[in-house]
Amino acid sequence: NEVIVIKDNKIINKKIETSDITKEAKDKNGYKYYMLKEIMEEPVVLEKTLEKYLSNKEELPDISSYEEIHIVACGSAMYAGLIGKSLLSEYANKKVIVEVASEYRYQNIIYDRKTLVILISQSGETADTIAAMRKAKENNIDTLAIVNVKTSTIARESDKKLYIEAGPEIAVATTKAYILQVAVLSLLALKATKSITLEEKDNIIEEIKNLPKMLKNILDKKQEYFEIAKKIYKEENIFFIGRKIDYAICMEGSLKLKEVSYIHSEAYQAGELKHGTISLIEENTVVFAVITEDDIKDKTISNIKEVMSRGAKIFIISNDTYQGKNQVTVPKINAFMQPILVVPVLQLIAFETARLRNCDIDKPKNLAKSVTVE
Ligand code: BG6
């Protein structure tokens, strides 16, 4: 089980490793679609990943000594990075830059402070993210990978690696891996946070242990979210608005919807809409608003009123209740983990919308599970 490889005129013996894609992972366990199966697996894989880090089976690095953090990734992995940025800058008081890898690899990056580059990648084989990682290493910058596939290039070449325990993810549009990327970033931010007391941290950790059960309760109410999909699946343009971490949630909610249902969708900073894009809002334009951050909820409410005055049809996803219908309310939990209770609702809405549109959900047109070329 070896192959001989010639590289730089040298003979190298390479051990053949078989992939860990188990039969169980390839089975749909009664689900018609991998995407739905993988969303419904989220509580189990979340429990497995949280337990590994909370019980210190895998050490979470303390990143508080770094002055600057760059989070570099593609697609949903980059949107997980936006959640990480919100938490690290808000609670760990870190200067964080989030950039798509295809930009980062060609930009003139000034490494003038003690910097950590975090690469997020489910497959660990995305060409742009590999290039960004190698750019950091060429500049002698520490790299930390949050990665699912343990035998991947990014897992092998990064200095530190934090594995998520998503198991094989088959559907092209990521769901469970994204949730675990957010969970690991949240734990990193919690560990690096100096602005809360040890007692507060312990309380948050107790809440985190309860998170998989809370997530399962949310997923069990999927019919409620499917009712929303029934109201929007014929739309051609859908907007998602939010502020701060709610905007980061909107970015993933919007990408999920468009990549599987092919409905044009745009996530927008709620406070920025008025500077141009609001011209596209007309009678019955569908707008999803995400409101979980207490300190800016009144601002987002006023942005909702702005678009409603132009005829928009509003759907609200929140940890509080604002309207009797077209609203999903999830339990309120600490800010580190709140996105993990919100995004799966948007994943399920995207899934059902695509199903109602008879889309090829697990293999959307033109998309690849991992883009290993530029
Ligand atoms: C896209 C996938 O091609 O690449 C997305 O469809 C994913 O789901 C993105 O988020 C990045 O891939 P990876 O493997 O680097 O996380």
mmCIF file of C-alpha atoms and ligand atoms in Angstrom:
data_model
loop_
_atom_site.group_PDB
_atom_site.id
_atom_site.type_symbol
_atom_site.label_atom_id
_atom_site.label_comp_id
_atom_site.label_asym_id
_atom_site.label_seq_id
_atom_site.Cartn_x
_atom_site.Cartn_y
_atom_site.Cartn_z
ATOM 1 C CA ASN A 1 0.000 0.000 0.000
ATOM 2 C CA GLU A 2 2.708 2.383 -1.087
ATOM 3 C CA VAL A 3 3.400 4.417 -4.213
ATOM 4 C CA ILE A 4 6.756 5.674 -5.450
ATOM 5 C CA VAL A 5 6.768 9.406 -6.197
ATOM 6 C CA ILE A 6 9.592 11.274 -7.985
ATOM 7 C CA LYS A 7 9.831 14.876 -6.754
ATOM 8 C CA ASP A 8 12.773 17.217 -7.442
ATOM 9 C CA ASN A 9 14.622 14.188 -8.881
ATOM 10 C CA LYS A 10 14.249 12.393 -5.559
ATOM 11 C CA ILE A 11 12.393 9.094 -5.050
ATOM 12 C CA ILE A 12 9.794 9.347 -2.296
ATOM 13 C CA ASN A 13 7.749 6.423 -0.951
ATOM 14 C CA LYS A 14 4.200 7.563 -0.271
ATOM 15 C CA LYS A 15 1.874 5.561 1.970
ATOM 16 C CA ILE A 16 -1.601 5.160 0.511
ATOM 17 C CA GLU A 17 -4.234 6.296 3.047
ATOM 18 C CA THR A 18 -7.851 5.385 2.523
ATOM 19 C CA SER A 19 -10.410 8.098 3.140
ATOM 20 C CA ASP A 20 -12.404 7.958 6.364
ATOM 21 C CA ILE A 21 -15.684 8.409 4.506
ATOM 22 C CA THR A 22 -17.541 5.661 6.283
ATOM 23 C CA LYS A 23 -20.490 3.736 4.892
ATOM 24 C CA GLU A 24 -22.616 5.440 7.548
ATOM 25 C CA ALA A 25 -21.653 8.846 6.184
ATOM 26 C CA LYS A 26 -22.543 7.845 2.639
ATOM 27 C CA ASP A 27 -25.861 6.379 3.763
ATOM 28 C CA LYS A 28 -28.686 8.886 3.872
ATOM 29 C CA ASN A 29 -30.167 7.118 6.919
ATOM 30 C CA GLY A 30 -33.647 7.467 5.466
ATOM 31 C CA TYR A 31 -33.256 11.085 4.396
ATOM 32 C CA LYS A 32 -33.851 11.887 0.736
ATOM 33 C CA TYR A 33 -31.159 14.589 0.786
ATOM 34 C CA TYR A 34 -27.694 14.699 2.348
ATOM 35 C CA MET A 35 -28.225 18.400 3.143
ATOM 36 C CA LEU A 36 -31.198 17.696 5.420
ATOM 37 C CA LYS A 37 -29.459 14.682 6.958
ATOM 38 C CA GLU A 38 -26.398 16.782 7.725
ATOM 39 C CA ILE A 39 -28.436 19.634 9.253
ATOM 40 C CA MET A 40 -30.238 17.132 11.500
ATOM 41 C CA GLU A 41 -26.846 15.698 12.560
ATOM 42 C CA GLU A 42 -25.758 19.088 13.913
ATOM 43 C CA PRO A 43 -26.671 18.482 17.582
ATOM 44 C CA VAL A 44 -24.691 15.218 17.635
ATOM 45 C CA VAL A 45 -21.540 16.538 15.948
ATOM 46 C CA LEU A 46 -21.795 19.768 17.965
ATOM 47 C CA GLU A 47 -21.851 17.754 21.185
ATOM 48 C CA LYS A 48 -18.829 15.731 20.018
ATOM 49 C CA THR A 49 -16.827 18.831 19.068
ATOM 50 C CA LEU A 50 -17.714 20.879 22.167
ATOM 51 C CA GLU A 51 -17.007 17.965 24.499
ATOM 52 C CA LYS A 52 -13.553 17.451 22.981
ATOM 53 C CA TYR A 53 -12.538 21.027 23.698
ATOM 54 C CA LEU A 54 -14.410 21.598 26.951
ATOM 55 C CA SER A 55 -12.872 18.453 28.429
ATOM 56 C CA ASN A 56 -9.415 19.508 27.136
ATOM 57 C CA LYS A 57 -8.991 16.310 25.139
ATOM 58 C CA GLU A 58 -7.785 18.751 22.482
ATOM 59 C CA GLU A 59 -6.151 21.892 23.865
ATOM 60 C CA LEU A 60 -7.643 25.200 22.736
ATOM 61 C CA PRO A 61 -4.696 27.585 22.184
ATOM 62 C CA ASP A 62 -4.733 30.817 24.162
ATOM 63 C CA ILE A 63 -4.528 33.436 21.419
ATOM 64 C CA SER A 64 -4.618 36.447 23.748
ATOM 65 C CA SER A 65 -0.909 37.156 23.177
ATOM 66 C CA TYR A 66 -1.480 37.998 19.491
ATOM 67 C CA GLU A 67 -2.007 41.686 18.684
ATOM 68 C CA GLU A 68 -3.731 41.076 15.374
ATOM 69 C CA ILE A 69 -5.709 38.184 13.947
ATOM 70 C CA HIS A 70 -6.365 37.552 10.257
ATOM 71 C CA ILE A 71 -9.177 35.123 9.473
ATOM 72 C CA VAL A 72 -8.909 33.867 5.898
ATOM 73 C CA ALA A 73 -11.272 31.451 4.112
ATOM 74 C CA CYS A 74 -13.743 31.077 1.235
ATOM 75 C CA GLY A 75 -17.524 30.853 1.002
ATOM 76 C CA SER A 76 -19.380 29.816 4.129
ATOM 77 C CA ALA A 77 -16.083 29.248 5.932
ATOM 78 C CA MET A 78 -15.352 32.945 5.514
ATOM 79 C CA TYR A 79 -18.809 33.809 6.856
ATOM 80 C CA ALA A 80 -18.048 31.655 9.891
ATOM 81 C CA GLY A 81 -14.949 33.846 10.157
ATOM 82 C CA LEU A 82 -17.158 36.951 10.262
ATOM 83 C CA ILE A 83 -18.898 35.505 13.334
ATOM 84 C CA GLY A 84 -15.464 34.840 14.838
ATOM 85 C CA LYS A 85 -14.425 38.426 14.145
ATOM 86 C CA SER A 86 -17.521 39.801 15.890
ATOM 87 C CA LEU A 87 -16.805 37.763 19.006
ATOM 88 C CA LEU A 88 -13.022 38.200 19.098
ATOM 89 C CA SER A 89 -13.207 41.966 18.602
ATOM 90 C CA GLU A 90 -16.215 42.543 20.881
ATOM 91 C CA TYR A 91 -15.271 40.304 23.796
ATOM 92 C CA ALA A 92 -11.585 39.404 23.427
ATOM 93 C CA ASN A 93 -10.702 42.956 22.411
ATOM 94 C CA LYS A 94 -8.689 41.728 19.447
ATOM 95 C CA LYS A 95 -8.013 43.555 16.183
ATOM 96 C CA VAL A 96 -9.387 41.135 13.583
ATOM 97 C CA ILE A 97 -9.292 41.278 9.790
ATOM 98 C CA VAL A 98 -11.483 38.831 7.837
ATOM 99 C CA GLU A 99 -10.685 38.409 4.173
ATOM 100 C CA VAL A 100 -11.628 35.973 1.403
ATOM 101 C CA ALA A 101 -8.592 33.883 0.555
ATOM 102 C CA SER A 102 -8.703 34.769 -3.163
ATOM 103 C CA GLU A 103 -8.114 38.408 -2.206
ATOM 104 C CA TYR A 104 -5.768 37.871 0.732
ATOM 105 C CA ARG A 105 -3.325 35.815 -1.322
ATOM 106 C CA TYR A 106 -2.702 38.735 -3.722
ATOM 107 C CA GLN A 107 -2.997 41.715 -1.372
ATOM 108 C CA ASN A 108 -0.044 43.573 0.077
ATOM 109 C CA ILE A 109 -0.516 42.445 3.689
ATOM 110 C CA ILE A 110 1.458 44.462 6.244
ATOM 111 C CA TYR A 111 2.663 42.083 8.951
ATOM 112 C CA ASP A 112 3.850 44.713 11.407
ATOM 113 C CA ARG A 113 2.444 43.281 14.662
ATOM 114 C CA LYS A 114 2.378 39.884 16.394
ATOM 115 C CA THR A 115 -0.156 38.287 14.088
ATOM 116 C CA LEU A 116 -2.004 34.982 13.944
ATOM 117 C CA VAL A 117 -3.517 33.876 10.645
ATOM 118 C CA ILE A 118 -6.519 31.585 11.127
ATOM 119 C CA LEU A 119 -7.443 29.481 8.073
ATOM 120 C CA ILE A 120 -10.942 28.001 8.069
ATOM 121 C CA SER A 121 -11.636 25.161 5.658
ATOM 122 C CA GLN A 122 -13.927 22.123 5.781
ATOM 123 C CA SER A 123 -12.036 20.228 3.085
ATOM 124 C CA GLY A 124 -8.593 21.632 3.835
ATOM 125 C CA GLU A 125 -7.978 21.562 0.068
ATOM 126 C CA THR A 126 -9.408 24.873 -1.178
ATOM 127 C CA ALA A 127 -6.690 26.270 -3.429
ATOM 128 C CA ASP A 128 -7.085 29.914 -2.444
ATOM 129 C CA THR A 129 -7.028 29.112 1.261
ATOM 130 C CA ILE A 130 -3.928 26.937 0.847
ATOM 131 C CA ALA A 131 -2.229 29.826 -0.977
ATOM 132 C CA ALA A 132 -3.166 32.241 1.820
ATOM 133 C CA MET A 133 -1.776 29.832 4.409
ATOM 134 C CA ARG A 134 1.511 29.505 2.480
ATOM 135 C CA LYS A 135 1.739 33.291 2.139
ATOM 136 C CA ALA A 136 1.539 33.636 5.943
ATOM 137 C CA LYS A 137 4.138 30.903 6.448
ATOM 138 C CA GLU A 138 6.505 32.554 3.930
ATOM 139 C CA ASN A 139 6.271 35.655 6.144
ATOM 140 C CA ASN A 140 7.029 33.580 9.264
ATOM 141 C CA ILE A 141 3.530 34.272 10.598
ATOM 142 C CA ASP A 142 1.893 31.696 12.890
ATOM 143 C CA THR A 143 -0.966 29.807 11.240
ATOM 144 C CA LEU A 144 -3.893 28.065 12.924
ATOM 145 C CA ALA A 145 -6.296 25.930 10.876
ATOM 146 C CA ILE A 146 -9.906 25.163 11.788
ATOM 147 C CA VAL A 147 -10.419 22.170 9.547
ATOM 148 C CA ASN A 148 -12.584 19.066 9.170
ATOM 149 C CA VAL A 149 -10.503 16.719 7.001
ATOM 150 C CA LYS A 150 -7.551 15.655 9.138
ATOM 151 C CA THR A 151 -5.461 14.325 6.219
ATOM 152 C CA SER A 152 -5.813 17.508 4.152
ATOM 153 C CA THR A 153 -3.095 19.877 2.945
ATOM 154 C CA ILE A 154 -4.169 22.678 5.268
ATOM 155 C CA ALA A 155 -4.307 20.263 8.226
ATOM 156 C CA ARG A 156 -0.804 19.003 7.395
ATOM 157 C CA GLU A 157 0.905 22.315 6.693
ATOM 158 C CA SER A 158 -0.605 24.692 9.294
ATOM 159 C CA ASP A 159 1.352 25.265 12.507
ATOM 160 C CA LYS A 160 -1.615 24.633 14.822
ATOM 161 C CA LYS A 161 -4.812 22.819 13.897
ATOM 162 C CA LEU A 162 -8.200 22.666 15.548
ATOM 163 C CA TYR A 163 -10.259 19.817 14.129
ATOM 164 C CA ILE A 164 -14.017 20.034 13.960
ATOM 165 C CA GLU A 165 -15.741 16.668 14.310
ATOM 166 C CA ALA A 166 -18.334 17.092 11.549
ATOM 167 C CA GLY A 167 -17.597 13.710 10.017
ATOM 168 C CA PRO A 168 -17.750 13.513 6.215
ATOM 169 C CA GLU A 169 -19.940 16.277 4.749
ATOM 170 C CA ILE A 170 -21.368 15.192 1.392
ATOM 171 C CA ALA A 171 -23.810 17.959 0.410
ATOM 172 C CA VAL A 172 -22.004 20.678 -1.536
ATOM 173 C CA ALA A 173 -23.603 23.476 0.514
ATOM 174 C CA THR A 174 -22.026 23.200 3.934
ATOM 175 C CA THR A 175 -24.258 23.135 7.026
ATOM 176 C CA LYS A 176 -22.889 21.061 9.928
ATOM 177 C CA ALA A 177 -19.259 21.960 9.209
ATOM 178 C CA TYR A 178 -20.112 25.677 9.187
ATOM 179 C CA ILE A 179 -21.856 25.356 12.568
ATOM 180 C CA LEU A 180 -18.802 23.620 14.044
ATOM 181 C CA GLN A 181 -16.436 26.225 12.574
ATOM 182 C CA VAL A 182 -18.497 28.867 14.396
ATOM 183 C CA ALA A 183 -18.510 26.791 17.591
ATOM 184 C CA VAL A 184 -14.704 26.446 17.633
ATOM 185 C CA LEU A 185 -14.227 30.164 16.897
ATOM 186 C CA SER A 186 -16.636 30.960 19.737
ATOM 187 C CA LEU A 187 -14.663 28.791 22.164
ATOM 188 C CA LEU A 188 -11.425 30.470 21.036
ATOM 189 C CA ALA A 189 -12.985 33.892 21.650
ATOM 190 C CA LEU A 190 -14.360 32.825 25.036
ATOM 191 C CA LYS A 191 -10.931 31.546 26.099
ATOM 192 C CA ALA A 192 -9.237 34.788 24.966
ATOM 193 C CA THR A 193 -11.845 37.026 26.637
ATOM 194 C CA LYS A 194 -10.532 39.029 29.558
ATOM 195 C CA SER A 195 -13.611 41.261 29.941
ATOM 196 C CA ILE A 196 -15.699 38.760 31.914
ATOM 197 C CA THR A 197 -15.124 37.165 35.312
ATOM 198 C CA LEU A 198 -14.179 33.515 35.758
ATOM 199 C CA GLU A 199 -17.610 32.946 37.306
ATOM 200 C CA GLU A 200 -19.312 34.423 34.235
ATOM 201 C CA LYS A 201 -17.120 32.218 32.034
ATOM 202 C CA ASP A 202 -18.147 29.144 34.043
ATOM 203 C CA ASN A 203 -21.824 30.070 33.649
ATOM 204 C CA ILE A 204 -21.364 30.439 29.911
ATOM 205 C CA ILE A 205 -19.643 27.062 29.739
ATOM 206 C CA GLU A 206 -22.573 25.488 31.592
ATOM 207 C CA GLU A 207 -24.894 27.022 29.002
ATOM 208 C CA ILE A 208 -22.680 25.725 26.206
ATOM 209 C CA LYS A 209 -22.997 22.172 27.527
ATOM 210 C CA ASN A 210 -26.746 22.540 27.077
ATOM 211 C CA LEU A 211 -26.445 23.892 23.537
ATOM 212 C CA PRO A 212 -26.764 20.599 21.571
ATOM 213 C CA LYS A 213 -30.075 19.865 23.326
ATOM 214 C CA MET A 214 -31.329 23.404 22.608
ATOM 215 C CA LEU A 215 -30.296 23.022 18.967
ATOM 216 C CA LYS A 216 -32.130 19.684 18.688
ATOM 217 C CA ASN A 217 -35.307 21.326 20.032
ATOM 218 C CA ILE A 218 -34.979 23.998 17.361
ATOM 219 C CA LEU A 219 -34.419 21.486 14.549
ATOM 220 C CA ASP A 220 -37.411 19.440 15.731
ATOM 221 C CA LYS A 221 -39.603 22.460 14.889
ATOM 222 C CA LYS A 222 -38.507 22.372 11.227
ATOM 223 C CA GLN A 223 -42.101 22.336 9.938
ATOM 224 C CA GLU A 224 -42.496 25.870 11.315
ATOM 225 C CA TYR A 225 -39.590 27.064 9.165
ATOM 226 C CA PHE A 226 -40.836 25.068 6.185
ATOM 227 C CA GLU A 227 -44.052 27.149 6.382
ATOM 228 C CA ILE A 228 -41.894 30.233 5.763
ATOM 229 C CA ALA A 229 -40.247 28.547 2.771
ATOM 230 C CA LYS A 230 -43.726 27.990 1.309
ATOM 231 C CA LYS A 231 -44.303 31.760 1.429
ATOM 232 C CA ILE A 232 -41.050 32.730 -0.309
ATOM 233 C CA TYR A 233 -40.079 29.957 -2.757
ATOM 234 C CA LYS A 234 -41.543 31.781 -5.777
ATOM 235 C CA GLU A 235 -39.617 34.992 -5.048
ATOM 236 C CA GLU A 236 -36.859 36.210 -7.373
ATOM 237 C CA ASN A 237 -35.037 38.580 -5.007
ATOM 238 C CA ILE A 238 -34.664 38.244 -1.240
ATOM 239 C CA PHE A 239 -32.736 40.470 1.168
ATOM 240 C CA PHE A 240 -31.251 39.670 4.559
ATOM 241 C CA ILE A 241 -30.511 42.565 6.938
ATOM 242 C CA GLY A 242 -28.826 42.758 10.309
ATOM 243 C CA ARG A 243 -26.188 44.600 12.279
ATOM 244 C CA LYS A 244 -22.903 43.396 13.813
ATOM 245 C CA ILE A 245 -23.002 39.629 14.444
ATOM 246 C CA ASP A 246 -26.537 39.547 13.015
ATOM 247 C CA TYR A 247 -25.107 40.805 9.724
ATOM 248 C CA ALA A 248 -22.572 37.950 9.764
ATOM 249 C CA ILE A 249 -25.469 35.545 10.281
ATOM 250 C CA CYS A 250 -27.296 37.178 7.345
ATOM 251 C CA MET A 251 -24.283 36.625 5.085
ATOM 252 C CA GLU A 252 -24.464 32.858 5.636
ATOM 253 C CA GLY A 253 -28.275 32.766 5.503
ATOM 254 C CA SER A 254 -28.219 34.570 2.168
ATOM 255 C CA LEU A 255 -25.478 32.385 0.668
ATOM 256 C CA LYS A 256 -27.254 29.189 1.766
ATOM 257 C CA LEU A 257 -30.487 30.322 0.128
ATOM 258 C CA LYS A 258 -28.979 31.360 -3.186
ATOM 259 C CA GLU A 259 -26.595 28.425 -3.595
ATOM 260 C CA VAL A 260 -29.300 25.755 -3.248
ATOM 261 C CA SER A 261 -32.490 27.518 -4.446
ATOM 262 C CA TYR A 262 -30.966 29.821 -7.103
ATOM 263 C CA ILE A 263 -33.063 32.751 -5.800
ATOM 264 C CA HIS A 264 -31.030 35.950 -6.041
ATOM 265 C CA SER A 265 -30.319 36.998 -2.458
ATOM 266 C CA GLU A 266 -28.279 39.699 -0.823
ATOM 267 C CA ALA A 267 -27.207 40.232 2.794
ATOM 268 C CA TYR A 268 -26.853 43.865 3.781
ATOM 269 C CA GLN A 269 -25.802 45.796 6.822
ATOM 270 C CA ALA A 270 -29.182 47.059 8.055
ATOM 271 C CA GLY A 271 -27.833 50.575 8.582
ATOM 272 C CA GLU A 272 -26.289 50.727 5.127
ATOM 273 C CA LEU A 273 -29.368 49.815 3.066
ATOM 274 C CA LYS A 274 -30.507 53.447 2.914
ATOM 275 C CA HIS A 275 -27.288 54.409 1.108
ATOM 276 C CA GLY A 276 -28.400 53.017 -2.246
ATOM 277 C CA THR A 277 -29.694 49.458 -2.215
ATOM 278 C CA ILE A 278 -33.013 50.441 -0.602
ATOM 279 C CA SER A 279 -33.951 51.682 -4.077
ATOM 280 C CA LEU A 280 -34.510 48.002 -4.943
ATOM 281 C CA ILE A 281 -37.073 47.509 -2.167
ATOM 282 C CA GLU A 282 -40.577 47.696 -3.564
ATOM 283 C CA GLU A 283 -44.061 46.390 -2.804
ATOM 284 C CA ASN A 284 -43.835 42.823 -1.432
ATOM 285 C CA THR A 285 -40.062 42.530 -1.686
ATOM 286 C CA VAL A 286 -39.124 39.857 0.859
ATOM 287 C CA VAL A 287 -36.685 40.963 3.566
ATOM 288 C CA PHE A 288 -35.387 38.698 6.347
ATOM 289 C CA ALA A 289 -34.239 40.591 9.441
ATOM 290 C CA VAL A 290 -32.008 38.935 12.025
ATOM 291 C CA ILE A 291 -32.099 40.526 15.487
ATOM 292 C CA THR A 292 -30.193 38.943 18.355
ATOM 293 C CA GLU A 293 -27.844 41.689 19.551
ATOM 294 C CA ASP A 294 -29.503 43.673 22.342
ATOM 295 C CA ASP A 295 -27.384 46.801 21.987
ATOM 296 C CA ILE A 296 -28.479 47.484 18.425
ATOM 297 C CA LYS A 297 -31.931 45.880 18.219
ATOM 298 C CA ASP A 298 -33.757 49.239 18.240
ATOM 299 C CA LYS A 299 -31.623 50.375 15.306
ATOM 300 C CA THR A 300 -32.472 47.251 13.331
ATOM 301 C CA ILE A 301 -36.160 47.723 14.191
ATOM 302 C CA SER A 302 -36.016 51.217 12.699
ATOM 303 C CA ASN A 303 -34.369 49.771 9.554
ATOM 304 C CA ILE A 304 -37.208 47.251 9.366
ATOM 305 C CA LYS A 305 -39.701 50.118 9.500
ATOM 306 C CA GLU A 306 -37.762 51.836 6.680
ATOM 307 C CA VAL A 307 -38.175 48.871 4.337
ATOM 308 C CA MET A 308 -41.746 48.170 5.453
ATOM 309 C CA SER A 309 -42.667 51.768 4.551
ATOM 310 C CA ARG A 310 -41.533 50.866 1.026
ATOM 311 C CA GLY A 311 -43.789 47.831 0.960
ATOM 312 C CA ALA A 312 -41.340 45.106 2.003
ATOM 313 C CA LYS A 313 -42.663 41.823 3.409
ATOM 314 C CA ILE A 314 -40.655 41.190 6.595
ATOM 315 C CA PHE A 315 -39.634 37.866 8.118
ATOM 316 C CA ILE A 316 -37.876 38.130 11.477
ATOM 317 C CA ILE A 317 -35.522 35.612 13.059
ATOM 318 C CA SER A 318 -34.773 36.666 16.609
ATOM 319 C CA ASN A 319 -34.309 35.675 20.253
ATOM 320 C CA ASP A 320 -37.181 38.018 21.084
ATOM 321 C CA THR A 321 -40.685 38.416 19.581
ATOM 322 C CA TYR A 322 -41.514 41.410 17.403
ATOM 323 C CA GLN A 323 -44.418 40.370 15.213
ATOM 324 C CA GLY A 324 -47.194 37.812 15.389
ATOM 325 C CA LYS A 325 -46.539 36.082 12.086
ATOM 326 C CA ASN A 326 -43.587 35.551 9.748
ATOM 327 C CA GLN A 327 -41.323 35.383 12.788
ATOM 328 C CA VAL A 328 -39.159 32.636 14.232
ATOM 329 C CA THR A 329 -38.128 33.092 17.849
ATOM 330 C CA VAL A 330 -35.188 31.049 19.179
ATOM 331 C CA PRO A 331 -34.163 30.853 22.854
ATOM 332 C CA LYS A 332 -31.898 33.638 24.093
ATOM 333 C CA ILE A 333 -28.443 32.361 25.062
ATOM 334 C CA ASN A 334 -25.015 33.897 25.652
ATOM 335 C CA ALA A 335 -23.696 35.955 22.719
ATOM 336 C CA PHE A 336 -20.858 33.465 22.062
ATOM 337 C CA MET A 337 -23.287 30.744 21.098
ATOM 338 C CA GLN A 338 -26.397 32.639 19.935
ATOM 339 C CA PRO A 339 -25.556 32.312 16.192
ATOM 340 C CA ILE A 340 -25.538 28.526 16.568
ATOM 341 C CA LEU A 341 -29.250 28.636 17.416
ATOM 342 C CA VAL A 342 -30.120 31.021 14.561
ATOM 343 C CA VAL A 343 -28.252 29.821 11.459
ATOM 344 C CA PRO A 344 -29.779 26.305 11.376
ATOM 345 C CA VAL A 345 -33.221 27.942 11.019
ATOM 346 C CA LEU A 346 -31.947 29.743 7.916
ATOM 347 C CA GLN A 347 -30.330 26.522 6.654
ATOM 348 C CA LEU A 348 -33.690 24.716 6.932
ATOM 349 C CA ILE A 349 -35.537 27.565 5.193
ATOM 350 C CA ALA A 350 -32.983 27.444 2.367
ATOM 351 C CA PHE A 351 -33.271 23.658 2.126
ATOM 352 C CA GLU A 352 -37.095 23.629 1.947
ATOM 353 C CA THR A 353 -37.178 26.548 -0.498
ATOM 354 C CA ALA A 354 -34.855 24.616 -2.814
ATOM 355 C CA ARG A 355 -36.957 21.471 -2.439
ATOM 356 C CA LEU A 356 -40.137 23.351 -3.342
ATOM 357 C CA ARG A 357 -38.305 24.638 -6.429
ATOM 358 C CA ASN A 358 -37.230 21.101 -7.382
ATOM 359 C CA CYS A 359 -33.571 22.053 -7.271
ATOM 360 C CA ASP A 360 -30.677 19.572 -7.204
ATOM 361 C CA ILE A 361 -30.117 20.317 -3.515
ATOM 362 C CA ASP A 362 -27.072 18.187 -2.765
ATOM 363 C CA LYS A 363 -25.285 19.113 -5.992
ATOM 364 C CA PRO A 364 -26.280 22.652 -6.986
ATOM 365 C CA LYS A 365 -25.409 23.608 -10.568
ATOM 366 C CA ASN A 366 -21.891 24.992 -11.157
ATOM 367 C CA LEU A 367 -20.789 24.340 -7.554
ATOM 368 C CA ALA A 368 -18.094 22.036 -6.141
ATOM 369 C CA LYS A 369 -17.699 20.745 -2.618
ATOM 370 C CA SER A 370 -14.125 21.943 -2.588
ATOM 371 C CA VAL A 371 -12.585 24.245 -5.208
ATOM 372 C CA THR A 372 -9.092 22.811 -5.415
ATOM 373 C CA VAL A 373 -8.121 24.985 -8.382
ATOM 374 C CA GLU A 374 -7.988 28.768 -8.784
HETATM 375 C C1 BG6 B 1 -17.278 26.126 -1.616
HETATM 376 C C2 BG6 B 1 -18.247 25.231 -0.896
HETATM 377 O O1 BG6 B 1 -16.943 25.574 -2.851
HETATM 378 O O2 BG6 B 1 -16.095 26.304 -0.864
HETATM 379 C C3 BG6 B 1 -18.641 25.923 0.379
HETATM 380 O O3 BG6 B 1 -19.392 24.985 -1.700
HETATM 381 C C4 BG6 B 1 -17.413 26.160 1.227
HETATM 382 O O4 BG6 B 1 -19.596 25.134 1.098
HETATM 383 C C5 BG6 B 1 -16.306 26.870 0.439
HETATM 384 O O5 BG6 B 1 -17.761 26.969 2.336
HETATM 385 C C6 BG6 B 1 -14.984 26.704 1.164
HETATM 386 O O6 BG6 B 1 -14.657 25.317 1.157
HETATM 387 P P1 BG6 B 1 -13.762 24.735 2.335
HETATM 388 O O7 BG6 B 1 -13.653 23.260 2.070
HETATM 389 O O8 BG6 B 1 -12.429 25.443 2.236
HETATM 390 O O9 BG6 B 1 -14.472 25.058 3.610
#
